[in-house]
Amino acid sequence: MSGVAAAKDPRIPVTILTGFLGSGKTTLLNHILEDPNHGLRFAIIENEFGDVGVDNKILSEKIDEELIEVMNGCLCCTVRGDLVEGLKRLYHKIEDFDAVIIETTGLADPAPVAQTFFINDEINAKFVLDGIITVVDSKTIVSRLDEQKPDGVVNEAVQQVAFADRILINKIDLVEPKILPDIEARIRGINPTSKTVRCCQSQVEPLSLINIKAFTLNHVTMHTPEFLEGELKIRHDPSVDSLAFKFPGCLNINMLKELISDLIRTYGANLYRYKGVLNVAGMPVKFVFQGVGMLFSGTFTTAWLPEEVRQNSFVFIGKDLNKKTLTDSFIACQCSETLRFAVGDSVLARVGCTEHHHTVEGDNYDSHEGHDHDDHDKHDENTEAEQPQGPAEHHDHWHRGKVVMTWDQGNPYRIELDNEEKKNVWGPLDTDDFVKKAQ
Amino acid sequence: MTRQDRCSLVLLHNKKKPSKGAKKGPQAGKGFGAVLKSLTPTFKYTGTITPHSQSPPRPIPSTVLSLPSYHKTSIPHQPSQLPWQIEKKSEEDIAKMKKAGRIAREVLDAAGRAVRPGITTDEIDAIVHSETISRNAYPSPLNYHGYPKSCCTSINEIICHGIPDSRPLQPEDILNIDVTCYYDGFHGDCSEMFIVDKDKVDEKGKELCQVTYDCWVLAMEYVKPGRKYQDIGAIIEDYVTSRGYTTVRSFCGHGIGSTFHTTPNILHYRNSEPNGVMEIGHTFTIEPMICEGTNKHVTWPDDWTAATQDGKRTAQFEHTLLVTEGGCVPLTGKIEGSMKQEWEEKSEIHKGFWEGSVGK
C-alpha cells in the first residue's frame, strides 16, 4: 500500500467574501491588491471591474477584458457569466496561487456559490472551499439586523451573518468601543460558532482571510461558550433560528444516517449552516459533519482522546427550524453500548430480501443506502398495496445465525448466517425487531 | 414507518441484481457522507473503471496471533520521527521481516495466478485473505485507517488503493495487486502488475508495464549504504520522462517494519527533501507509479481510490528492500514457482528475477 506523500491539499483554497455595499468589502480588496508586502498571491474574482477600482498606479498588465495583473502579483478577474466556466478558464493561470477570493457583489445568499465547489466535480477536483467571510459595518449592522422585513422577505444582513465562518466587524473607529461587545454578542446569537475579527478601515491582515478550513472536516471544532450542557440555546431572532445543543451518550449509526437524510429532505433550502461532532456507539473515532444548505458532508475523523468527554454537540442555523423536533430526533438516536448478545451466541436475524425486475442503476457508484432509500421510500408510500414500482416480491425471513463480531463499523452485530454461503449480515439495532434469541 | 423499521430495509437487505447473485452486504467504508452523495449528482469518473459493490470486510480467525494495533481501532500507532530519522533493524528484526516478506510474496503469487478474464477483484481479495490467514498472518491493509478490504487492486487508470469489488476483470485490463502481510510483529509489502489476457492487452499497455518495471529496477539497483534517499526520485523521473511517461508525485514509497508506513519517505520524482541517508539495516519500499498521461490524480468518493485525472493508464511495482553492505536485497523477492513475466524477460536493466543489487 502506498504512503500518501503530500499532506497538503493541492487544490486552490477559495474564500467567498460577502458584505453590504458600504461595509468596506471593496476597500479591503483594494488593500490586498495594493499591498506590496504581504507576499501572497490572491486571485480576486468579481462581477464587474468597476467595483474594485484598479488604479493605474498598481496596474502591471491588462491581460484582456477579463483579467488584470497588478504589481504585487495578484490577479483581478471579472467573471460575468457562469462562475464554473470562469474558474475553469482561470485555473491554469492561478494553479500556484495562495487563494482565490470571490466577491459576491449584490448577492445576499452565498450558498449557491459555495455549493458550486461541491456539486461540480471538475471544480471540486481543482478548488477547495476554505470559508465564507462577511464584512459588516459596525455603525449600521445592528439596525440592519433589526430591520423588519415584510413577510417572506429575507433579512439579508441576518442571512449573511448566518452563513459566515468569519465576520469582519469593520469601521470600529466610527463607533463607541463599548458597543462592540454587544455587536459581537448579537452576531454570535445568530451564528454561535463563527469567529469575529475587529478591523478599522478594512485594514485586515490578509492571512486572516485564508486558512479557515471551515469545510475541512478534520478541522471542525465545537468550542463555543454558547453550549450549555443539555440546554437548548435558542435565540429569538425573527429571521433566523439558530440552535446550539450538546448532550451525552452515544448514538446508533444507522438511526443517525436515517435522521440526517430526513433532515436534509425536510428542511432543504431552509438550512443555512450546520455542523456537529457526534459520538457514535462502537466507534473509537468522532463523527464530524458540516453543511451549507442542502449540501451535507460527514465522515469519521480522528479518535476520541482519553481525556476528552465523549458527547454530542451540534449547531444548526436556518429558517423555520422546529428546534424541539430537531433535538428530540438526535436524542432518539441514543443507544446503549451494552449489548444483549455476545460473540458466539446463536440468534435469529431478520433478513429482508427484495427482487426488483427493473434495472438498478447500472454500475454507477452506489451508496447502497442511497438506493435503498429511494426504494423503500416507495415502500413507504405504498405500504397498503405493498407494490413498489415494477413487479417485486418482498420477503422478510428470520434466519438462524451466529454472532461473529460485536460493534462492527457502528453496527451492534455482525452475524454469520447458517446457510451454505455462510453469508455475513449486519444487525443494525440491538432490538427484537432485528435480532432475537434463537430457540 | 418508524425510523427503526426503516433501518431493517436499509441494511439487512439482500438485493439480488438480475445479472449475478452478487453477494452484497452493507456498504463498508469510512463514514456515511457517501449516503448523502446520492442526493447530489454522481461523481465524474475519469476512465472506464467505476465502483461496483463491496462485500463486508473479511473476518480474522483466532489462529492469527499477531495483530497490528489498528486492527480494532483503525488508527495505527505512528511514532513521530523527523524525516531523516530512520530505524535500523536488528538481526532478529531482519529475520522476522524476511519471514513477513516471504509470506507476502507467496500470497501475491497466489493472487496473481488467479488473474483471468471474468474473475472479480473481490474474488482475488478473498484469495489474498485466505492465503494470508492460512499462514497465520494478518492482511495489513484491512482496517488500516478504515480500509475495508485485505489488499488493493488497481486496474488501468487507477493509480493505487483500488478497493476490490464485484467488477469482473476484462481481457484488455492491466492490473496491480498490492499485498501486505503482517507476521510476528512485522509487515512485508509488495505489488506487481498482471496482464489479464496477453492477447488482448495492447502494445502500449505492455510497454507501460515494461518502462515501469525497468525504472523500478534501476532505482533499486541504486540503493547502497551512504547514498541519499532523495536521489532515488531523479533516477525514476529521468528514465520515464525521456520515454514520454510521467511519474506520480502524490504517493510515495515508505519505511516499513513494525509500522506499516514510516520514515524514510521515498519520493518517486526529482527532489531535494532531507529524507535521510541509506544505512545497513534500513527497510523500505520503492513503488513508482508511472502514467501514460498526466501524473495528477482525483480521489473517488470512497476516499481511497486514486485515478489519473485524464483517465489514461498507470502501472506500479513494489518490493520491500533491506539495505545491505553491497547494496540491497528484496525481502519480498520472487521465489521458485513465481510467475515469469514478459517484462522481466525483456528488461534492458536486468533480465530474469531481480534478486538484489550487487553493489554497482
GROMACS .gro file of C-alpha atoms in nm, chain A residues 9-426:
model
  418
    9ASP     CA    1  -0.427   1.959  -0.020
   10PRO     CA    2  -0.303   2.051  -0.369
   11ARG     CA    3  -0.627   2.229  -0.455
   12ILE     CA    4  -0.653   2.605  -0.454
   13PRO     CA    5  -0.836   2.740  -0.146
   14VAL     CA    6  -1.134   2.963  -0.216
   15THR     CA    7  -1.279   3.227   0.012
   16ILE     CA    8  -1.622   3.373  -0.052
   17LEU     CA    9  -1.644   3.733   0.055
   18THR     CA   10  -1.983   3.888   0.120
   19GLY     CA   11  -2.099   4.211   0.271
   20PHE     CA   12  -2.326   4.502   0.207
   21LEU     CA   13  -2.243   4.796  -0.010
   22GLY     CA   14  -2.056   5.033   0.212
   23SER     CA   15  -1.937   4.768   0.453
   24GLY     CA   16  -1.582   4.817   0.332
   25LYS     CA   17  -1.553   4.493   0.141
   26THR     CA   18  -1.431   4.666  -0.172
   27THR     CA   19  -1.174   4.872   0.016
   28LEU     CA   20  -1.046   4.553   0.170
   29LEU     CA   21  -0.989   4.402  -0.169
   30ASN     CA   22  -0.816   4.713  -0.291
   31HIS     CA   23  -0.578   4.692   0.001
   32ILE     CA   24  -0.490   4.340  -0.094
   33LEU     CA   25  -0.416   4.442  -0.449
   34GLU     CA   26  -0.207   4.740  -0.346
   35ASP     CA   27  -0.005   4.599  -0.059
   36PRO     CA   28   0.343   4.510  -0.184
   37ASN     CA   29   0.439   4.340   0.141
   38HIS     CA   30   0.204   4.058   0.214
   39GLY     CA   31   0.385   3.825  -0.024
   40LEU     CA   32   0.071   3.628  -0.101
   41ARG     CA   33  -0.077   3.570  -0.442
   42PHE     CA   34  -0.450   3.619  -0.448
   43ALA     CA   35  -0.683   3.588  -0.742
   44ILE     CA   36  -0.982   3.811  -0.685
   45ILE     CA   37  -1.294   3.732  -0.876
   46GLU     CA   38  -1.584   3.965  -0.906
   47ASN     CA   39  -1.874   4.052  -1.127
   48GLU     CA   40  -1.764   4.388  -1.256
   49PHE     CA   41  -1.432   4.564  -1.268
   50GLY     CA   42  -1.599   4.884  -1.167
   51ASP     CA   43  -1.646   4.765  -0.812
   52VAL     CA   44  -1.284   4.712  -0.735
   53GLY     CA   45  -1.107   5.020  -0.858
   54VAL     CA   46  -0.788   4.907  -1.015
   55ASP     CA   47  -0.572   5.210  -1.005
   56ASN     CA   48  -0.336   5.262  -1.290
   57LYS     CA   49  -0.058   5.309  -1.038
   58ILE     CA   50  -0.066   4.947  -0.939
   59LEU     CA   51  -0.156   4.806  -1.272
   60SER     CA   52   0.100   4.571  -1.411
   61GLU     CA   53  -0.071   4.441  -1.716
   62LYS     CA   54  -0.417   4.443  -1.855
   63ILE     CA   55  -0.414   4.095  -1.995
   64ASP     CA   56  -0.752   4.105  -2.152
   65GLU     CA   57  -1.102   4.230  -2.089
   66GLU     CA   58  -1.139   3.987  -1.805
   67LEU     CA   59  -0.804   3.973  -1.636
   68ILE     CA   60  -0.578   4.230  -1.479
   69GLU     CA   61  -0.248   4.163  -1.313
   70VAL     CA   62  -0.122   4.404  -1.052
   71MET     CA   63   0.229   4.473  -0.940
   72ASN     CA   64   0.233   4.251  -0.632
   73GLY     CA   65   0.145   3.953  -0.845
   74CYS     CA   66  -0.222   3.934  -0.761
   75LEU     CA   67  -0.483   3.893  -1.026
   76CYS     CA   68  -0.814   4.060  -1.054
   77CYS     CA   69  -1.066   3.890  -1.277
   78THR     CA   70  -1.422   3.950  -1.377
   79VAL     CA   71  -1.649   3.661  -1.439
   80ARG     CA   72  -1.964   3.789  -1.594
   81GLY     CA   73  -2.125   3.470  -1.695
   82ASP     CA   74  -2.106   3.127  -1.543
   83LEU     CA   75  -1.877   3.109  -1.242
   84VAL     CA   76  -1.792   2.748  -1.315
   85GLU     CA   77  -1.675   2.824  -1.668
   86GLY     CA   78  -1.484   3.125  -1.545
   87LEU     CA   79  -1.300   2.922  -1.284
   88LYS     CA   80  -1.214   2.652  -1.534
   89ARG     CA   81  -1.069   2.909  -1.772
   90LEU     CA   82  -0.865   3.068  -1.496
   91TYR     CA   83  -0.731   2.752  -1.343
   92HIS     CA   84  -0.405   2.724  -1.527
   93LYS     CA   85  -0.312   3.082  -1.455
   94ILE     CA   86  -0.381   3.054  -1.083
   95GLU     CA   87  -0.273   2.697  -1.005
   96ASP     CA   88   0.001   2.810  -0.771
   97PHE     CA   89  -0.182   3.095  -0.606
   98ASP     CA   90  -0.237   3.107  -0.232
   99ALA     CA   91  -0.608   3.169  -0.256
  100VAL     CA   92  -0.899   3.276  -0.469
  101ILE     CA   93  -1.134   3.534  -0.324
  102ILE     CA   94  -1.477   3.553  -0.480
  103GLU     CA   95  -1.656   3.874  -0.413
  104THR     CA   96  -2.026   3.815  -0.418
  105THR     CA   97  -2.136   4.157  -0.524
  106GLY     CA   98  -2.503   4.214  -0.473
  107LEU     CA   99  -2.575   3.857  -0.369
  108ALA     CA  100  -2.721   3.805  -0.027
  109ASP     CA  101  -2.711   3.430  -0.030
  110PRO     CA  102  -2.366   3.280  -0.073
  111ALA     CA  103  -2.498   2.925  -0.059
  112PRO     CA  104  -2.525   2.864  -0.435
  113VAL     CA  105  -2.171   2.992  -0.485
  114ALA     CA  106  -2.049   2.771  -0.200
  115GLN     CA  107  -2.229   2.469  -0.337
  116THR     CA  108  -2.058   2.506  -0.674
  117PHE     CA  109  -1.742   2.380  -0.509
  118PHE     CA  110  -1.907   2.056  -0.409
  119ILE     CA  111  -2.153   1.982  -0.682
  120ASN     CA  112  -1.929   2.039  -0.978
  121ASP     CA  113  -1.674   1.758  -0.987
  122GLU     CA  114  -1.421   1.934  -1.205
  123ILE     CA  115  -1.427   2.238  -0.978
  124ASN     CA  116  -1.418   2.014  -0.671
  125ALA     CA  117  -1.105   1.846  -0.802
  126LYS     CA  118  -0.921   2.174  -0.851
  127PHE     CA  119  -1.053   2.407  -0.583
  128VAL     CA  120  -1.135   2.364  -0.217
  129LEU     CA  121  -1.375   2.591  -0.036
  130ASP     CA  122  -1.194   2.742   0.256
  131GLY     CA  123  -1.452   2.967   0.417
  132ILE     CA  124  -1.721   3.230   0.387
  133ILE     CA  125  -1.634   3.573   0.519
  134THR     CA  126  -1.871   3.858   0.560
  135VAL     CA  127  -1.775   4.217   0.619
  136VAL     CA  128  -2.011   4.427   0.830
  137ASP     CA  129  -2.018   4.795   0.907
  138SER     CA  130  -2.019   4.828   1.285
  139LYS     CA  131  -2.211   5.152   1.258
  140THR     CA  132  -2.509   5.008   1.079
  141ILE     CA  133  -2.504   4.633   1.142
  142VAL     CA  134  -2.731   4.624   1.443
  143SER     CA  135  -3.002   4.828   1.279
  144ARG     CA  136  -2.973   4.614   0.968
  145LEU     CA  137  -3.013   4.301   1.176
  146ASP     CA  138  -3.314   4.454   1.348
  147GLU     CA  139  -3.483   4.559   1.029
  148GLN     CA  140  -3.836   4.431   0.999
  149LYS     CA  141  -3.890   4.284   0.660
  150PRO     CA  142  -4.230   4.214   0.508
  151ASP     CA  143  -4.350   3.858   0.538
  152GLY     CA  144  -4.148   3.610   0.342
  153VAL     CA  145  -3.872   3.856   0.260
  154VAL     CA  146  -3.537   3.752   0.391
  155ASN     CA  147  -3.329   3.985   0.606
  156GLU     CA  148  -3.008   3.983   0.406
  157ALA     CA  149  -2.787   4.102   0.686
  158VAL     CA  150  -2.905   3.819   0.907
  159GLN     CA  151  -2.856   3.573   0.629
  160GLN     CA  152  -2.503   3.692   0.558
  161VAL     CA  153  -2.411   3.656   0.922
  162ALA     CA  154  -2.577   3.315   0.939
  163PHE     CA  155  -2.371   3.180   0.652
  164ALA     CA  156  -2.035   3.318   0.756
  165ASP     CA  157  -1.743   3.137   0.913
  166ARG     CA  158  -1.569   3.461   0.989
  167ILE     CA  159  -1.715   3.804   1.033
  168LEU     CA  160  -1.509   4.117   0.993
  169ILE     CA  161  -1.651   4.392   1.207
  170ASN     CA  162  -1.528   4.692   1.021
  171LYS     CA  163  -1.516   5.066   1.082
  172ILE     CA  164  -1.472   5.023   1.454
  173ASP     CA  165  -1.315   5.367   1.465
  174LEU     CA  166  -1.656   5.514   1.386
  175VAL     CA  167  -1.837   5.371   1.688
  176GLU     CA  168  -1.805   5.381   2.066
  177PRO     CA  169  -1.578   5.094   2.174
  178LYS     CA  170  -1.826   4.988   2.439
  179ILE     CA  171  -2.089   4.880   2.188
  180LEU     CA  172  -1.855   4.638   2.017
  181PRO     CA  173  -1.911   4.353   2.264
  182ASP     CA  174  -2.284   4.395   2.207
  183ILE     CA  175  -2.240   4.369   1.834
  184GLU     CA  176  -2.033   4.058   1.881
  185ALA     CA  177  -2.290   3.904   2.112
  186ARG     CA  178  -2.567   3.979   1.866
  187ILE     CA  179  -2.370   3.816   1.587
  188ARG     CA  180  -2.291   3.511   1.798
  189GLY     CA  181  -2.656   3.479   1.877
  190ILE     CA  182  -2.727   3.427   1.512
  191ASN     CA  183  -2.416   3.226   1.438
  192PRO     CA  184  -2.269   3.067   1.751
  193THR     CA  185  -1.955   2.922   1.603
  194SER     CA  186  -1.836   3.196   1.371
  195LYS     CA  187  -1.528   3.395   1.455
  196THR     CA  188  -1.538   3.773   1.464
  197VAL     CA  189  -1.245   4.000   1.385
  198ARG     CA  190  -1.249   4.371   1.455
  199CYS     CA  191  -1.100   4.600   1.197
  200CYS     CA  192  -1.068   4.958   1.108
  201GLN     CA  193  -1.076   5.098   0.754
  202SER     CA  194  -1.074   4.747   0.615
  203GLN     CA  195  -0.720   4.704   0.733
  204VAL     CA  196  -0.706   4.335   0.780
  205GLU     CA  197  -0.412   4.101   0.789
  206PRO     CA  198  -0.451   3.918   0.457
  207LEU     CA  199  -0.355   3.591   0.623
  208SER     CA  200  -0.667   3.609   0.835
  209LEU     CA  201  -0.873   3.577   0.520
  210ILE     CA  202  -0.740   3.234   0.438
  211ASN     CA  203  -0.668   2.901   0.610
  212ILE     CA  204  -1.006   2.900   0.771
  213LYS     CA  205  -1.061   2.536   0.662
  214ALA     CA  206  -1.425   2.568   0.755
  215PHE     CA  207  -1.516   2.294   0.512
  216THR     CA  208  -1.241   2.055   0.608
  217LEU     CA  209  -1.397   1.809   0.847
  218ASN     CA  210  -1.083   1.736   1.042
  219HIS     CA  211  -1.078   2.099   1.148
  220VAL     CA  212  -1.437   2.131   1.258
  221THR     CA  213  -1.449   2.215   1.624
  222MET     CA  214  -1.736   2.284   1.852
  223HIS     CA  215  -1.570   2.508   2.105
  224THR     CA  216  -1.815   2.778   2.187
  225PRO     CA  217  -1.940   2.928   2.509
  226GLU     CA  218  -2.290   2.909   2.368
  227PHE     CA  219  -2.305   2.543   2.453
  228LEU     CA  220  -2.459   2.461   2.783
  229GLU     CA  221  -2.493   2.104   2.894
  230GLY     CA  222  -2.823   1.965   2.775
  231GLU     CA  223  -2.976   2.305   2.747
  232LEU     CA  224  -3.139   2.436   2.439
  233LYS     CA  225  -2.982   2.763   2.350
  234ILE     CA  226  -3.241   2.930   2.137
  235ARG     CA  227  -3.222   3.280   2.006
  236HIS     CA  228  -3.539   3.460   1.932
  237ASP     CA  229  -3.432   3.631   1.620
  238PRO     CA  230  -3.729   3.683   1.394
  239SER     CA  231  -3.542   3.593   1.077
  240VAL     CA  232  -3.333   3.301   1.173
  241ASP     CA  233  -3.333   3.006   1.405
  242SER     CA  234  -3.002   2.908   1.547
  243LEU     CA  235  -2.970   2.614   1.770
  244ALA     CA  236  -2.664   2.503   1.962
  245PHE     CA  237  -2.707   2.183   2.156
  246LYS     CA  238  -2.493   1.941   2.347
  247PHE     CA  239  -2.596   1.610   2.502
  248PRO     CA  240  -2.426   1.299   2.639
  249GLY     CA  241  -2.441   0.937   2.535
  250CYS     CA  242  -2.363   0.751   2.216
  251LEU     CA  243  -2.570   0.729   1.901
  252ASN     CA  244  -2.662   0.437   1.679
  253ILE     CA  245  -2.510   0.496   1.339
  254ASN     CA  246  -2.800   0.356   1.140
  255MET     CA  247  -3.058   0.572   1.306
  256LEU     CA  248  -2.824   0.863   1.260
  257LYS     CA  249  -2.799   0.800   0.886
  258GLU     CA  250  -3.175   0.798   0.859
  259LEU     CA  251  -3.202   1.114   1.063
  260ILE     CA  252  -2.956   1.308   0.853
  261SER     CA  253  -3.129   1.213   0.528
  262ASP     CA  254  -3.460   1.314   0.678
  263LEU     CA  255  -3.329   1.647   0.799
  264ILE     CA  256  -3.193   1.743   0.463
  265ARG     CA  257  -3.512   1.639   0.291
  266THR     CA  258  -3.740   1.804   0.543
  267TYR     CA  259  -3.565   2.134   0.582
  268GLY     CA  260  -3.391   2.150   0.249
  269ALA     CA  261  -3.329   2.506   0.147
  270ASN     CA  262  -3.422   2.638   0.490
  271LEU     CA  263  -3.093   2.517   0.628
  272TYR     CA  264  -2.816   2.774   0.619
  273ARG     CA  265  -2.513   2.636   0.801
  274TYR     CA  266  -2.478   2.345   1.036
  275LYS     CA  267  -2.210   2.133   1.189
  276GLY     CA  268  -2.160   1.881   1.461
  277VAL     CA  269  -1.929   1.638   1.634
  278LEU     CA  270  -2.104   1.318   1.735
  279ASN     CA  271  -2.023   1.017   1.950
  280VAL     CA  272  -2.119   0.703   1.759
  281ALA     CA  273  -2.165   0.378   1.951
  282GLY     CA  274  -1.896   0.122   1.893
  283MET     CA  275  -1.665   0.360   1.703
  284PRO     CA  276  -1.345   0.492   1.858
  285VAL     CA  277  -1.343   0.791   1.623
  286LYS     CA  278  -1.553   1.105   1.611
  287PHE     CA  279  -1.820   1.156   1.354
  288VAL     CA  280  -1.797   1.510   1.220
  289PHE     CA  281  -2.038   1.678   0.981
  290GLN     CA  282  -2.088   2.019   0.832
  291GLY     CA  283  -2.314   2.165   0.568
  292VAL     CA  284  -2.429   2.460   0.367
  293GLY     CA  285  -2.791   2.445   0.264
  294MET     CA  286  -2.866   2.100   0.131
  295LEU     CA  287  -2.504   2.014   0.086
  296PHE     CA  288  -2.407   1.787   0.369
  297SER     CA  289  -2.076   1.622   0.426
  298GLY     CA  290  -1.989   1.399   0.715
  299THR     CA  291  -1.725   1.144   0.795
  300PHE     CA  292  -1.542   0.970   1.073
  301THR     CA  293  -1.230   1.164   1.158
  302THR     CA  294  -0.991   1.132   1.449
  303ALA     CA  295  -1.001   0.920   1.759
  304TRP     CA  296  -1.151   1.045   2.084
  305LEU     CA  297  -0.859   1.124   2.310
  306PRO     CA  298  -0.863   0.962   2.656
  307GLU     CA  299  -0.904   1.299   2.826
  308GLU     CA  300  -1.194   1.408   2.605
  309VAL     CA  301  -1.553   1.368   2.714
  310ARG     CA  302  -1.736   1.160   2.456
  311GLN     CA  303  -2.052   1.355   2.387
  312ASN     CA  304  -2.256   1.501   2.105
  313SER     CA  305  -2.271   1.864   2.001
  314PHE     CA  306  -2.417   2.039   1.702
  315VAL     CA  307  -2.518   2.377   1.570
  316PHE     CA  308  -2.797   2.434   1.320
  317ILE     CA  309  -2.870   2.773   1.168
  318GLY     CA  310  -3.165   2.812   0.939
  319LYS     CA  311  -3.517   2.930   0.887
  320ASP     CA  312  -3.830   2.787   1.044
  321LEU     CA  313  -3.648   2.507   1.217
  322ASN     CA  314  -3.852   2.313   1.464
  323LYS     CA  315  -3.597   2.313   1.740
  324LYS     CA  316  -3.773   2.075   1.973
  325THR     CA  317  -3.817   1.819   1.695
  326LEU     CA  318  -3.458   1.863   1.587
  327THR     CA  319  -3.312   1.798   1.928
  328ASP     CA  320  -3.557   1.520   2.006
  329SER     CA  321  -3.463   1.345   1.683
  330PHE     CA  322  -3.097   1.344   1.771
  331ILE     CA  323  -3.166   1.227   2.121
  332ALA     CA  324  -3.380   0.947   1.982
  333CYS     CA  325  -3.070   0.804   1.815
  334GLN     CA  326  -2.910   0.735   2.151
  335CYS     CA  327  -2.840   0.376   2.233
  336SER     CA  328  -2.658   0.169   2.486
  337GLU     CA  329  -2.316   0.023   2.418
  338THR     CA  330  -2.408  -0.282   2.626
  339LEU     CA  331  -2.549  -0.549   2.400
  340ARG     CA  332  -2.785  -0.834   2.469
  341PHE     CA  333  -2.583  -1.091   2.276
  342ALA     CA  334  -2.218  -1.179   2.270
  343VAL     CA  335  -1.983  -1.331   2.014
  344GLY     CA  336  -2.070  -1.694   1.964
  345ASP     CA  337  -2.436  -1.661   2.059
  346SER     CA  338  -2.692  -1.824   1.836
  347VAL     CA  339  -2.950  -1.579   1.714
  348LEU     CA  340  -3.227  -1.528   1.467
  349ALA     CA  341  -3.165  -1.242   1.225
  350ARG     CA  342  -3.439  -1.080   1.025
  351VAL     CA  343  -3.314  -1.065   0.671
  352GLY     CA  344  -3.514  -0.868   0.418
  353CYS     CA  345  -3.494  -0.955   0.053
  354THR     CA  346  -3.643  -0.775  -0.240
  355GLU     CA  347  -3.609  -0.859  -0.604
  356HIS     CA  348  -3.677  -0.580  -0.841
  357HIS     CA  349  -3.716  -0.658  -1.204
  358HIS     CA  350  -3.646  -0.314  -1.336
  359THR     CA  351  -3.279  -0.238  -1.374
  360VAL     CA  352  -3.089  -0.097  -1.087
  361GLU     CA  353  -2.877   0.200  -1.194
  362GLY     CA  354  -2.606   0.004  -1.372
  363ASP     CA  355  -2.259   0.016  -1.232
  364ASN     CA  356  -2.254   0.367  -1.100
  365TYR     CA  357  -2.108   0.431  -0.764
  366ASP     CA  358  -2.383   0.318  -0.543
  367SER     CA  359  -2.407   0.449  -0.196
  368HIS     CA  360  -2.603   0.137  -0.122
  369GLU     CA  361  -2.812   0.305   0.137
  370GLY     CA  362  -2.891   0.581  -0.105
  371HIS     CA  363  -3.054   0.339  -0.345
  372ASP     CA  364  -3.239   0.167  -0.071
  373HIS     CA  365  -3.369   0.496   0.049
  374ASP     CA  366  -3.524   0.552  -0.289
  375ASP     CA  367  -3.659   0.203  -0.297
  376HIS     CA  368  -3.807   0.191   0.043
  377ASP     CA  369  -3.937   0.541   0.013
  378LYS     CA  370  -4.160   0.392  -0.248
  379HIS     CA  371  -4.237   0.122   0.003
  380ASP     CA  372  -4.345   0.387   0.248
  381GLU     CA  373  -4.585   0.539   0.009
  382ASN     CA  374  -4.722   0.206  -0.091
  383THR     CA  375  -4.744   0.019   0.233
  384GLU     CA  376  -5.109  -0.058   0.173
  385ALA     CA  377  -5.054  -0.201  -0.170
  386GLU     CA  378  -4.709  -0.336  -0.091
  387GLN     CA  379  -4.614  -0.287  -0.452
  388PRO     CA  380  -4.309  -0.080  -0.533
  389GLN     CA  381  -4.256   0.022  -0.891
  390GLY     CA  382  -4.224  -0.267  -1.123
  391PRO     CA  383  -4.307  -0.621  -1.019
  392ALA     CA  384  -4.128  -0.709  -0.697
  393GLU     CA  385  -4.158  -0.951  -0.415
  394HIS     CA  386  -4.074  -0.852  -0.064
  395HIS     CA  387  -3.983  -1.125   0.179
  396ASP     CA  388  -3.882  -1.089   0.539
  397HIS     CA  389  -3.730  -1.401   0.679
  398TRP     CA  390  -3.585  -1.493   1.008
  399HIS     CA  391  -3.260  -1.681   0.958
  400ARG     CA  392  -3.055  -1.867   1.213
  401GLY     CA  393  -2.706  -1.737   1.259
  402LYS     CA  394  -2.420  -1.682   1.494
  403VAL     CA  395  -2.282  -1.355   1.623
  404VAL     CA  396  -1.923  -1.332   1.495
  405MET     CA  397  -1.848  -0.979   1.600
  406THR     CA  398  -1.996  -0.700   1.806
  407TRP     CA  399  -1.978  -0.331   1.716
  408ASP     CA  400  -1.868  -0.373   1.358
  409GLN     CA  401  -1.841  -0.030   1.188
  410GLY     CA  402  -2.103   0.100   1.429
  411ASN     CA  403  -2.344  -0.189   1.378
  412PRO     CA  404  -2.418  -0.374   1.703
  413TYR     CA  405  -2.378  -0.719   1.547
  414ARG     CA  406  -2.212  -0.897   1.262
  415ILE     CA  407  -2.390  -1.225   1.210
  416GLU     CA  408  -2.284  -1.526   1.008
  417LEU     CA  409  -2.595  -1.695   0.874
  418ASP     CA  410  -2.633  -2.070   0.900
  419ASN     CA  411  -2.670  -2.112   0.527
  420GLU     CA  412  -2.442  -2.274   0.275
  421GLU     CA  413  -2.272  -1.950   0.175
  422LYS     CA  414  -2.219  -1.855   0.541
  423LYS     CA  415  -2.331  -1.509   0.439
  424ASN     CA  416  -2.247  -1.223   0.671
  425VAL     CA  417  -2.505  -0.961   0.754
  426TRP     CA  418  -2.511  -0.669   0.992
   0.00000   0.00000   0.00000
